[in-house]
mmCIF file of C-alpha atoms in Angstrom:
data_model
loop_
_atom_site.group_PDB
_atom_site.id
_atom_site.type_symbol
_atom_site.label_atom_id
_atom_site.label_comp_id
_atom_site.label_asym_id
_atom_site.label_seq_id
_atom_site.Cartn_x
_atom_site.Cartn_y
_atom_site.Cartn_z
ATOM 1 C CA MET A 1 -24.290 66.095 -29.268
ATOM 2 C CA ASN A 2 -21.982 69.126 -29.727
ATOM 3 C CA ILE A 3 -20.057 70.083 -32.878
ATOM 4 C CA ARG A 4 -16.867 68.266 -31.831
ATOM 5 C CA GLU A 5 -18.752 65.049 -31.190
ATOM 6 C CA GLN A 6 -20.464 65.340 -34.575
ATOM 7 C CA GLN A 7 -17.061 65.700 -36.239
ATOM 8 C CA GLU A 8 -15.737 62.682 -34.362
ATOM 9 C CA GLU A 9 -18.666 60.617 -35.619
ATOM 10 C CA ARG A 10 -18.133 61.788 -39.187
ATOM 11 C CA GLU A 11 -14.510 60.675 -38.967
ATOM 12 C CA ILE A 12 -15.573 57.168 -37.993
ATOM 13 C CA GLN A 13 -18.138 57.039 -40.792
ATOM 14 C CA ASN A 14 -16.024 58.549 -43.580
ATOM 15 C CA LEU A 15 -12.337 57.928 -42.934
ATOM 16 C CA SER A 16 -10.263 54.861 -43.735
ATOM 17 C CA PRO A 17 -10.203 52.157 -41.050
ATOM 18 C CA TYR A 18 -6.437 52.798 -40.951
ATOM 19 C CA ALA A 19 -6.902 56.467 -40.014
ATOM 20 C CA ALA A 20 -6.254 57.803 -36.504
ATOM 21 C CA PHE A 21 -9.665 58.798 -35.169
ATOM 22 C CA SER A 22 -9.743 61.834 -32.901
ATOM 23 C CA LYS A 23 -12.093 60.057 -30.516
ATOM 24 C CA ASN A 24 -9.518 57.303 -29.952
ATOM 25 C CA SER A 25 -6.506 59.504 -29.249
ATOM 26 C CA ARG A 26 -4.189 58.333 -26.469
ATOM 27 C CA GLY A 27 -4.625 61.816 -25.078
ATOM 28 C CA ARG A 28 -2.397 64.426 -23.463
ATOM 29 C CA ASP A 29 0.068 64.271 -20.602
ATOM 30 C CA ARG A 30 -2.220 66.621 -18.667
ATOM 31 C CA GLU A 31 -5.928 65.954 -18.987
ATOM 32 C CA GLU A 32 -8.034 68.862 -20.254
ATOM 33 C CA GLU A 33 -11.704 69.633 -20.703
ATOM 34 C CA PRO A 34 -12.573 68.808 -24.352
ATOM 35 C CA CYS A 35 -13.412 71.654 -26.713
ATOM 36 C CA ASP A 36 -17.069 71.734 -27.784
ATOM 37 C CA ILE A 37 -16.133 72.726 -31.368
ATOM 38 C CA ARG A 38 -12.708 71.307 -32.240
ATOM 39 C CA THR A 39 -11.358 67.774 -32.116
ATOM 40 C CA VAL A 40 -8.145 67.138 -30.194
ATOM 41 C CA TYR A 41 -6.040 67.252 -33.371
ATOM 42 C CA GLN A 42 -7.618 70.517 -34.497
ATOM 43 C CA ARG A 43 -6.705 72.019 -31.134
ATOM 44 C CA ASP A 44 -3.135 70.770 -31.497
ATOM 45 C CA ARG A 45 -2.851 72.314 -34.958
ATOM 46 C CA ASP A 46 -4.122 75.651 -33.628
ATOM 47 C CA ARG A 47 -1.742 75.606 -30.664
ATOM 48 C CA ILE A 48 1.219 75.026 -32.960
ATOM 49 C CA ILE A 49 0.236 77.820 -35.372
ATOM 50 C CA HIS A 50 -0.155 80.307 -32.508
ATOM 51 C CA CYS A 51 3.047 79.420 -30.636
ATOM 52 C CA LYS A 52 6.179 81.582 -30.702
ATOM 53 C CA SER A 53 8.426 78.847 -32.076
ATOM 54 C CA PHE A 54 6.254 78.556 -35.182
ATOM 55 C CA ARG A 55 6.464 82.288 -35.882
ATOM 56 C CA ARG A 56 10.259 82.256 -35.567
ATOM 57 C CA LEU A 57 10.545 79.729 -38.406
ATOM 58 C CA LYS A 58 10.097 82.560 -40.913
ATOM 59 C CA HIS A 59 13.590 83.835 -40.038
ATOM 60 C CA LYS A 60 15.406 80.496 -39.960
ATOM 61 C CA THR A 61 17.506 79.104 -42.807
ATOM 62 C CA GLN A 62 16.172 76.263 -44.923
ATOM 63 C CA VAL A 63 19.227 75.718 -47.164
ATOM 64 C CA PHE A 64 20.809 79.042 -48.104
ATOM 65 C CA LEU A 65 22.015 81.257 -45.283
ATOM 66 C CA ASP A 66 20.682 84.821 -45.467
ATOM 67 C CA PRO A 67 19.878 84.856 -49.210
ATOM 68 C CA THR A 68 19.379 88.278 -50.785
ATOM 69 C CA GLY A 69 16.321 87.292 -52.850
ATOM 70 C CA ASP A 70 12.777 87.320 -51.503
ATOM 71 C CA HIS A 71 11.762 84.004 -53.060
ATOM 72 C CA TYR A 72 14.120 81.550 -51.358
ATOM 73 C CA ARG A 73 12.532 79.148 -48.911
ATOM 74 C CA THR A 74 12.778 79.590 -45.172
ATOM 75 C CA ARG A 75 12.062 76.994 -42.535
ATOM 76 C CA LEU A 76 8.512 78.346 -42.365
ATOM 77 C CA THR A 77 7.764 78.113 -46.076
ATOM 78 C CA HIS A 78 9.239 74.599 -46.071
ATOM 79 C CA THR A 79 6.886 73.688 -43.242
ATOM 80 C CA LEU A 80 3.873 75.026 -45.136
ATOM 81 C CA GLU A 81 4.854 73.100 -48.268
ATOM 82 C CA VAL A 82 5.188 69.889 -46.254
ATOM 83 C CA ALA A 83 1.745 70.475 -44.752
ATOM 84 C CA GLN A 84 0.189 71.045 -48.180
ATOM 85 C CA ILE A 85 1.698 67.867 -49.663
ATOM 86 C CA ALA A 86 0.817 65.822 -46.594
ATOM 87 C CA ARG A 87 -2.794 67.005 -46.594
ATOM 88 C CA THR A 88 -3.159 66.177 -50.283
ATOM 89 C CA ILE A 89 -1.960 62.614 -49.660
ATOM 90 C CA SER A 90 -4.015 62.183 -46.494
ATOM 91 C CA ARG A 91 -7.189 63.379 -48.151
ATOM 92 C CA ALA A 92 -6.710 61.013 -51.084
ATOM 93 C CA LEU A 93 -6.192 58.104 -48.670
ATOM 94 C CA CYS A 94 -9.095 59.156 -46.400
ATOM 95 C CA LEU A 95 -6.807 59.661 -43.420
ATOM 96 C CA ASN A 96 -7.151 62.243 -40.661
ATOM 97 C CA GLU A 97 -6.136 65.551 -42.257
ATOM 98 C CA ASP A 98 -6.182 67.427 -38.948
ATOM 99 C CA LEU A 99 -3.652 65.072 -37.367
ATOM 100 C CA THR A 100 -1.549 65.123 -40.532
ATOM 101 C CA GLU A 101 -1.531 68.922 -40.603
ATOM 102 C CA ALA A 102 -0.660 69.239 -36.913
ATOM 103 C CA ILE A 103 2.338 66.911 -37.284
ATOM 104 C CA ALA A 104 3.511 68.682 -40.440
ATOM 105 C CA LEU A 105 3.255 72.157 -38.918
ATOM 106 C CA GLY A 106 5.138 71.072 -35.801
ATOM 107 C CA HIS A 107 7.806 68.836 -37.289
ATOM 108 C CA ASP A 108 10.573 71.490 -37.454
ATOM 109 C CA LEU A 109 9.740 73.686 -34.445
ATOM 110 C CA GLY A 110 13.025 72.718 -32.801
ATOM 111 C CA HIS A 111 15.246 73.504 -35.768
ATOM 112 C CA THR A 112 18.279 75.660 -35.115
ATOM 113 C CA PRO A 113 19.309 78.910 -36.782
ATOM 114 C CA PHE A 114 21.392 78.377 -39.940
ATOM 115 C CA GLY A 115 19.701 75.088 -40.826
ATOM 116 C CA HIS A 116 21.440 71.735 -40.499
ATOM 117 C CA ALA A 117 24.796 73.460 -40.035
ATOM 118 C CA GLY A 118 23.476 74.789 -36.726
ATOM 119 C CA GLU A 119 22.123 71.381 -35.805
ATOM 120 C CA ARG A 120 25.475 69.700 -36.466
ATOM 121 C CA VAL A 121 27.480 72.111 -34.343
ATOM 122 C CA LEU A 122 25.092 71.930 -31.377
ATOM 123 C CA ASN A 123 25.216 68.151 -31.555
ATOM 124 C CA GLU A 124 29.010 68.360 -31.381
ATOM 125 C CA ILE A 125 29.297 70.699 -28.427
ATOM 126 C CA CYS A 126 26.233 69.982 -26.287
ATOM 127 C CA GLU A 127 26.975 67.377 -23.616
ATOM 128 C CA GLU A 128 23.642 65.600 -24.212
ATOM 129 C CA GLY A 129 23.855 65.840 -27.999
ATOM 130 C CA PHE A 130 21.300 67.584 -30.179
ATOM 131 C CA SER A 131 18.847 66.643 -32.921
ATOM 132 C CA HIS A 132 16.119 68.873 -34.334
ATOM 133 C CA TYR A 133 13.386 66.220 -34.177
ATOM 134 C CA GLN A 134 13.958 65.586 -30.469
ATOM 135 C CA GLN A 135 14.208 69.337 -29.893
ATOM 136 C CA SER A 136 10.859 69.840 -31.667
ATOM 137 C CA VAL A 137 9.240 67.509 -29.134
ATOM 138 C CA ARG A 138 11.038 69.312 -26.308
ATOM 139 C CA VAL A 139 9.630 72.612 -27.597
ATOM 140 C CA VAL A 140 6.027 71.400 -27.451
ATOM 141 C CA GLU A 141 6.423 69.472 -24.200
ATOM 142 C CA LEU A 142 8.441 71.965 -22.161
ATOM 143 C CA LEU A 143 9.861 75.094 -23.768
ATOM 144 C CA GLU A 144 6.711 76.815 -24.994
ATOM 145 C CA LYS A 145 4.612 78.816 -22.520
ATOM 146 C CA ASP A 146 7.455 79.295 -20.017
ATOM 147 C CA GLY A 147 7.930 75.648 -19.165
ATOM 148 C CA ALA A 148 4.324 74.503 -19.489
ATOM 149 C CA GLY A 149 4.571 73.307 -23.087
ATOM 150 C CA LEU A 150 1.632 73.018 -25.461
ATOM 151 C CA ASN A 151 0.310 69.764 -23.961
ATOM 152 C CA LEU A 152 -0.244 68.167 -27.368
ATOM 153 C CA THR A 153 -1.696 64.724 -27.943
ATOM 154 C CA TRP A 154 0.535 61.667 -27.970
ATOM 155 C CA GLU A 155 -0.083 61.063 -31.690
ATOM 156 C CA VAL A 156 1.116 64.516 -32.742
ATOM 157 C CA ARG A 157 4.244 64.261 -30.626
ATOM 158 C CA ASP A 158 4.961 60.781 -31.974
ATOM 159 C CA GLY A 159 4.660 62.065 -35.549
ATOM 160 C CA ILE A 160 6.966 65.005 -34.855
ATOM 161 C CA LEU A 161 9.591 62.775 -33.239
ATOM 162 C CA ASN A 162 9.527 60.209 -36.043
ATOM 163 C CA HIS A 163 9.457 62.408 -39.150
ATOM 164 C CA ARG A 164 13.154 61.766 -39.790
ATOM 165 C CA THR A 165 14.296 59.220 -42.383
ATOM 166 C CA SER A 166 15.016 56.540 -39.777
ATOM 167 C CA GLY A 167 11.820 57.255 -37.851
ATOM 168 C CA ASN A 168 8.922 54.837 -37.488
ATOM 169 C CA PRO A 169 5.712 56.803 -36.862
ATOM 170 C CA SER A 170 2.922 54.970 -35.067
ATOM 171 C CA THR A 171 0.136 56.453 -37.193
ATOM 172 C CA MET A 172 -0.516 56.477 -40.919
ATOM 173 C CA GLU A 173 -0.688 60.253 -40.722
ATOM 174 C CA GLY A 174 2.798 60.413 -39.223
ATOM 175 C CA LYS A 175 4.068 58.203 -42.043
ATOM 176 C CA VAL A 176 2.507 60.552 -44.592
ATOM 177 C CA VAL A 177 4.389 63.507 -43.083
ATOM 178 C CA ARG A 178 7.635 61.517 -43.073
ATOM 179 C CA PHE A 179 7.374 61.022 -46.850
ATOM 180 C CA SER A 180 6.027 64.532 -47.470
ATOM 181 C CA ASP A 181 9.006 66.155 -45.753
ATOM 182 C CA LYS A 182 11.411 64.525 -48.199
ATOM 183 C CA ILE A 183 9.195 65.185 -51.211
ATOM 184 C CA ALA A 184 9.013 68.854 -50.259
ATOM 185 C CA TYR A 185 12.618 69.606 -49.443
ATOM 186 C CA ILE A 186 14.204 67.746 -52.348
ATOM 187 C CA ASN A 187 12.043 69.599 -54.848
ATOM 188 C CA HIS A 188 12.049 73.070 -53.346
ATOM 189 C CA ASP A 189 15.789 72.852 -52.669
ATOM 190 C CA ILE A 190 16.340 72.100 -56.356
ATOM 191 C CA ASP A 191 14.152 75.087 -57.206
ATOM 192 C CA ASP A 192 16.160 77.348 -54.881
ATOM 193 C CA ALA A 193 19.491 76.022 -56.177
ATOM 194 C CA ILE A 194 18.418 76.754 -59.756
ATOM 195 C CA ARG A 195 17.316 80.254 -58.689
ATOM 196 C CA ALA A 196 20.738 80.753 -57.082
ATOM 197 C CA GLY A 197 22.561 79.707 -60.264
ATOM 198 C CA ILE A 198 24.149 76.688 -58.565
ATOM 199 C CA LEU A 199 22.234 74.163 -60.660
ATOM 200 C CA SER A 200 20.331 74.059 -63.903
ATOM 201 C CA GLU A 201 17.626 71.574 -64.769
ATOM 202 C CA SER A 202 19.961 69.988 -67.347
ATOM 203 C CA MET A 203 22.572 69.269 -64.642
ATOM 204 C CA LEU A 204 20.277 66.904 -62.743
ATOM 205 C CA PRO A 205 21.201 63.252 -63.430
ATOM 206 C CA GLY A 206 19.065 61.854 -66.244
ATOM 207 C CA GLU A 207 18.708 58.477 -64.554
ATOM 208 C CA TYR A 208 16.558 60.207 -61.923
ATOM 209 C CA THR A 209 14.746 62.825 -63.991
ATOM 210 C CA ARG A 210 13.639 60.182 -66.507
ATOM 211 C CA VAL A 211 11.712 58.536 -63.685
ATOM 212 C CA LEU A 212 10.593 61.614 -61.735
ATOM 213 C CA GLY A 213 10.243 64.343 -64.370
ATOM 214 C CA THR A 214 12.152 67.307 -65.707
ATOM 215 C CA SER A 215 10.553 70.099 -63.668
ATOM 216 C CA VAL A 216 9.590 70.700 -60.047
ATOM 217 C CA ARG A 217 5.918 70.389 -60.992
ATOM 218 C CA GLU A 218 6.426 67.058 -62.754
ATOM 219 C CA ARG A 219 8.512 65.629 -59.924
ATOM 220 C CA LEU A 220 6.008 66.631 -57.261
ATOM 221 C CA ASN A 221 3.225 65.123 -59.333
ATOM 222 C CA THR A 222 5.117 61.848 -59.800
ATOM 223 C CA LEU A 223 6.097 61.484 -56.142
ATOM 224 C CA ILE A 224 2.702 62.358 -54.696
ATOM 225 C CA HIS A 225 0.867 60.087 -57.133
ATOM 226 C CA SER A 226 3.281 57.260 -56.358
ATOM 227 C CA VAL A 227 2.609 57.451 -52.617
ATOM 228 C CA ILE A 228 -1.155 57.551 -53.103
ATOM 229 C CA GLU A 229 -1.271 54.742 -55.655
ATOM 230 C CA GLU A 230 0.987 52.431 -53.649
ATOM 231 C CA SER A 231 -0.781 53.096 -50.340
ATOM 232 C CA LEU A 232 -4.471 52.908 -51.309
ATOM 233 C CA GLY A 233 -6.274 50.322 -49.192
ATOM 234 C CA LYS A 234 -3.097 49.300 -47.341
ATOM 235 C CA PRO A 235 -2.167 49.680 -43.657
ATOM 236 C CA ASP A 236 1.094 51.430 -44.543
ATOM 237 C CA ILE A 237 2.405 54.416 -46.509
ATOM 238 C CA LEU A 238 4.487 53.243 -49.435
ATOM 239 C CA MET A 239 6.123 54.469 -52.617
ATOM 240 C CA ASN A 240 6.856 52.662 -55.871
ATOM 241 C CA GLU A 241 10.321 51.086 -55.616
ATOM 242 C CA ASP A 242 11.663 52.682 -58.801
ATOM 243 C CA VAL A 243 10.314 56.097 -57.843
ATOM 244 C CA GLN A 244 11.701 55.828 -54.315
ATOM 245 C CA ALA A 245 15.102 54.767 -55.642
ATOM 246 C CA ALA A 246 15.141 57.785 -57.985
ATOM 247 C CA MET A 247 14.138 60.103 -55.133
ATOM 248 C CA SER A 248 16.923 58.702 -52.924
ATOM 249 C CA GLY A 249 19.424 59.088 -55.761
ATOM 250 C CA LEU A 250 18.383 62.681 -56.343
ATOM 251 C CA ARG A 251 18.684 63.358 -52.609
ATOM 252 C CA SER A 252 22.258 61.990 -52.637
ATOM 253 C CA TYR A 253 23.074 64.158 -55.640
ATOM 254 C CA MET A 254 21.755 67.223 -53.808
ATOM 255 C CA PHE A 255 24.021 66.496 -50.847
ATOM 256 C CA GLU A 256 27.048 66.462 -53.119
ATOM 257 C CA ALA A 257 26.087 69.369 -55.373
ATOM 258 C CA VAL A 258 24.272 71.727 -53.015
ATOM 259 C CA TYR A 259 24.067 70.784 -49.333
ATOM 260 C CA THR A 260 27.824 70.364 -48.829
ATOM 261 C CA GLY A 261 29.639 71.382 -51.998
ATOM 262 C CA SER A 262 28.148 74.676 -53.150
ATOM 263 C CA VAL A 263 29.783 78.068 -52.689
ATOM 264 C CA PRO A 264 26.985 79.557 -50.504
ATOM 265 C CA LYS A 265 27.261 76.600 -48.108
ATOM 266 C CA LYS A 266 30.838 77.629 -47.306
ATOM 267 C CA GLU A 267 29.266 80.310 -45.132
ATOM 268 C CA ASP A 268 28.129 77.475 -42.872
ATOM 269 C CA ILE A 269 31.598 77.368 -41.319
ATOM 270 C CA LYS A 270 31.182 80.951 -40.125
ATOM 271 C CA ALA A 271 27.687 80.226 -38.836
ATOM 272 C CA GLN A 272 28.950 77.228 -36.863
ATOM 273 C CA HIS A 273 31.752 79.300 -35.338
ATOM 274 C CA LEU A 274 29.192 81.942 -34.354
ATOM 275 C CA LEU A 275 26.972 79.391 -32.559
ATOM 276 C CA LYS A 276 29.954 77.816 -30.813
ATOM 277 C CA GLU A 277 31.014 81.175 -29.401
ATOM 278 C CA LEU A 278 27.475 81.898 -28.206
ATOM 279 C CA TYR A 279 27.273 78.480 -26.553
ATOM 280 C CA TYR A 280 30.536 78.860 -24.635
ATOM 281 C CA TYR A 281 29.677 82.434 -23.669
ATOM 282 C CA TYR A 282 26.363 81.459 -22.071
ATOM 283 C CA MET A 283 27.886 78.416 -20.406
ATOM 284 C CA ASP A 284 30.087 80.951 -18.572
ATOM 285 C CA HIS A 285 27.446 83.691 -18.245
ATOM 286 C CA MET A 286 24.195 81.814 -17.700
ATOM 287 C CA GLU A 287 22.748 84.718 -15.713
ATOM 288 C CA GLU A 288 22.520 86.752 -18.938
ATOM 289 C CA MET A 289 19.982 84.394 -20.498
ATOM 290 C CA PRO A 290 16.291 85.397 -20.375
ATOM 291 C CA THR A 291 14.400 84.478 -17.197
ATOM 292 C CA GLU A 292 12.311 81.811 -18.920
ATOM 293 C CA PHE A 293 15.499 79.829 -19.584
ATOM 294 C CA LEU A 294 16.879 80.367 -16.107
ATOM 295 C CA ASN A 295 13.603 78.979 -14.772
ATOM 296 C CA LEU A 296 14.271 75.775 -16.682
ATOM 297 C CA ILE A 297 17.365 75.376 -14.509
ATOM 298 C CA TRP A 298 15.979 76.650 -11.211
ATOM 299 C CA ILE A 299 12.429 75.267 -11.345
ATOM 300 C CA HIS A 300 12.549 72.373 -13.798
ATOM 301 C CA HIS A 301 16.107 71.267 -12.844
ATOM 302 C CA GLN A 302 17.338 71.037 -16.416
ATOM 303 C CA PRO A 303 21.108 70.752 -17.066
ATOM 304 C CA LEU A 304 22.833 74.022 -17.935
ATOM 305 C CA SER A 305 24.249 72.743 -21.233
ATOM 306 C CA ARG A 306 20.797 71.563 -22.307
ATOM 307 C CA VAL A 307 19.237 74.940 -21.505
ATOM 308 C CA VAL A 308 21.968 76.862 -23.312
ATOM 309 C CA CYS A 309 21.227 74.667 -26.352
ATOM 310 C CA ASP A 310 17.519 75.440 -25.918
ATOM 311 C CA TYR A 311 18.239 79.163 -25.950
ATOM 312 C CA ILE A 312 20.502 79.024 -29.007
ATOM 313 C CA ALA A 313 18.320 76.582 -30.953
ATOM 314 C CA GLY A 314 15.341 78.884 -30.529
ATOM 315 C CA MET A 315 17.137 81.873 -32.033
ATOM 316 C CA THR A 316 16.473 83.116 -35.546
ATOM 317 C CA ASP A 317 19.415 83.626 -37.890
ATOM 318 C CA ASN A 318 19.207 87.409 -37.513
ATOM 319 C CA TYR A 319 18.952 87.333 -33.728
ATOM 320 C CA ALA A 320 21.946 84.996 -33.364
ATOM 321 C CA THR A 321 24.016 87.206 -35.678
ATOM 322 C CA SER A 322 23.088 90.442 -33.917
ATOM 323 C CA LEU A 323 23.727 88.868 -30.507
ATOM 324 C CA PHE A 324 27.168 87.710 -31.642
ATOM 325 C CA GLN A 325 27.967 91.227 -32.848
ATOM 326 C CA LYS A 326 26.794 92.688 -29.557
ATOM 327 C CA LEU A 327 28.919 90.306 -27.486
ATOM 328 C CA PHE A 328 32.078 89.947 -29.580
ATOM 329 C CA VAL A 329 32.420 92.724 -32.146
ATOM 330 C CA PRO A 330 33.970 95.990 -30.833
ATOM 331 C CA LYS A 331 31.951 99.169 -31.299
ATOM 332 C CA SER A 332 33.436 102.461 -32.387
ATOM 333 C CA TRP A 333 33.072 105.424 -30.028
#
């Protein structure tokens, strides 16, 4: 019995009966020789960490576009915070931490530059529509490795696809990530908004802070404990009704006060214009895209509009801005 097989046996002996056991995975689209050391979910986690899309997350907007401070979250730091929260919950519930971590690390791989503003504009102009959760699956199934994809397990891809609010993950681990994503972004977005001077702790509605706490630390503690306590010994991931209602209320408040109404978010209009111009330019000049994207059209027979969206969605904020300047801003001579 090799190391991987020993780990698979330990999972069966030690994890909850509701956990997703590595040995019982529905597998990959393309069959591979098993690793003698790592389980299938450990391999998926490693593939995500080492892929190019994961590295680009460090230069993609989380909430505030191109902030001047070093301590504002990026899409990468958000992803790491989601993974940490999700692993804490999974460990407490004796679920499969490796699967949980792989889903968490991959859940935003398809996010656009400039955050949800970029996602909205691509959804408007792309003929097939656009959503970051579907794009994240497209990244791991097709776009990485020049059209080969990462060949991840079905369970990881299902968790990535269904991490959105309306999603319905098939595994307990996917459900943990779905909750952890919201827990992470609500709290770190409040922290960033306070750092930016847009909010103060006293401005948060008391009807929510009385339930959740009056600091980021207290709110994280309340939310994580609520999920664990409500889910112990149950075949579902749940949250106390009062706590969940307070979290939803705080999320709605953040949409009004920060996500759509704050002064820095007014820059989103410029970012959306920038992405629109790039989209229409490459629809007319497809030959100027990198070869790996042209191969998606020539070899994989993907629609042009879809591939242009792939190219733009994969850009970092800085790359999209510099490309716009190169294409549309006159240079002095």
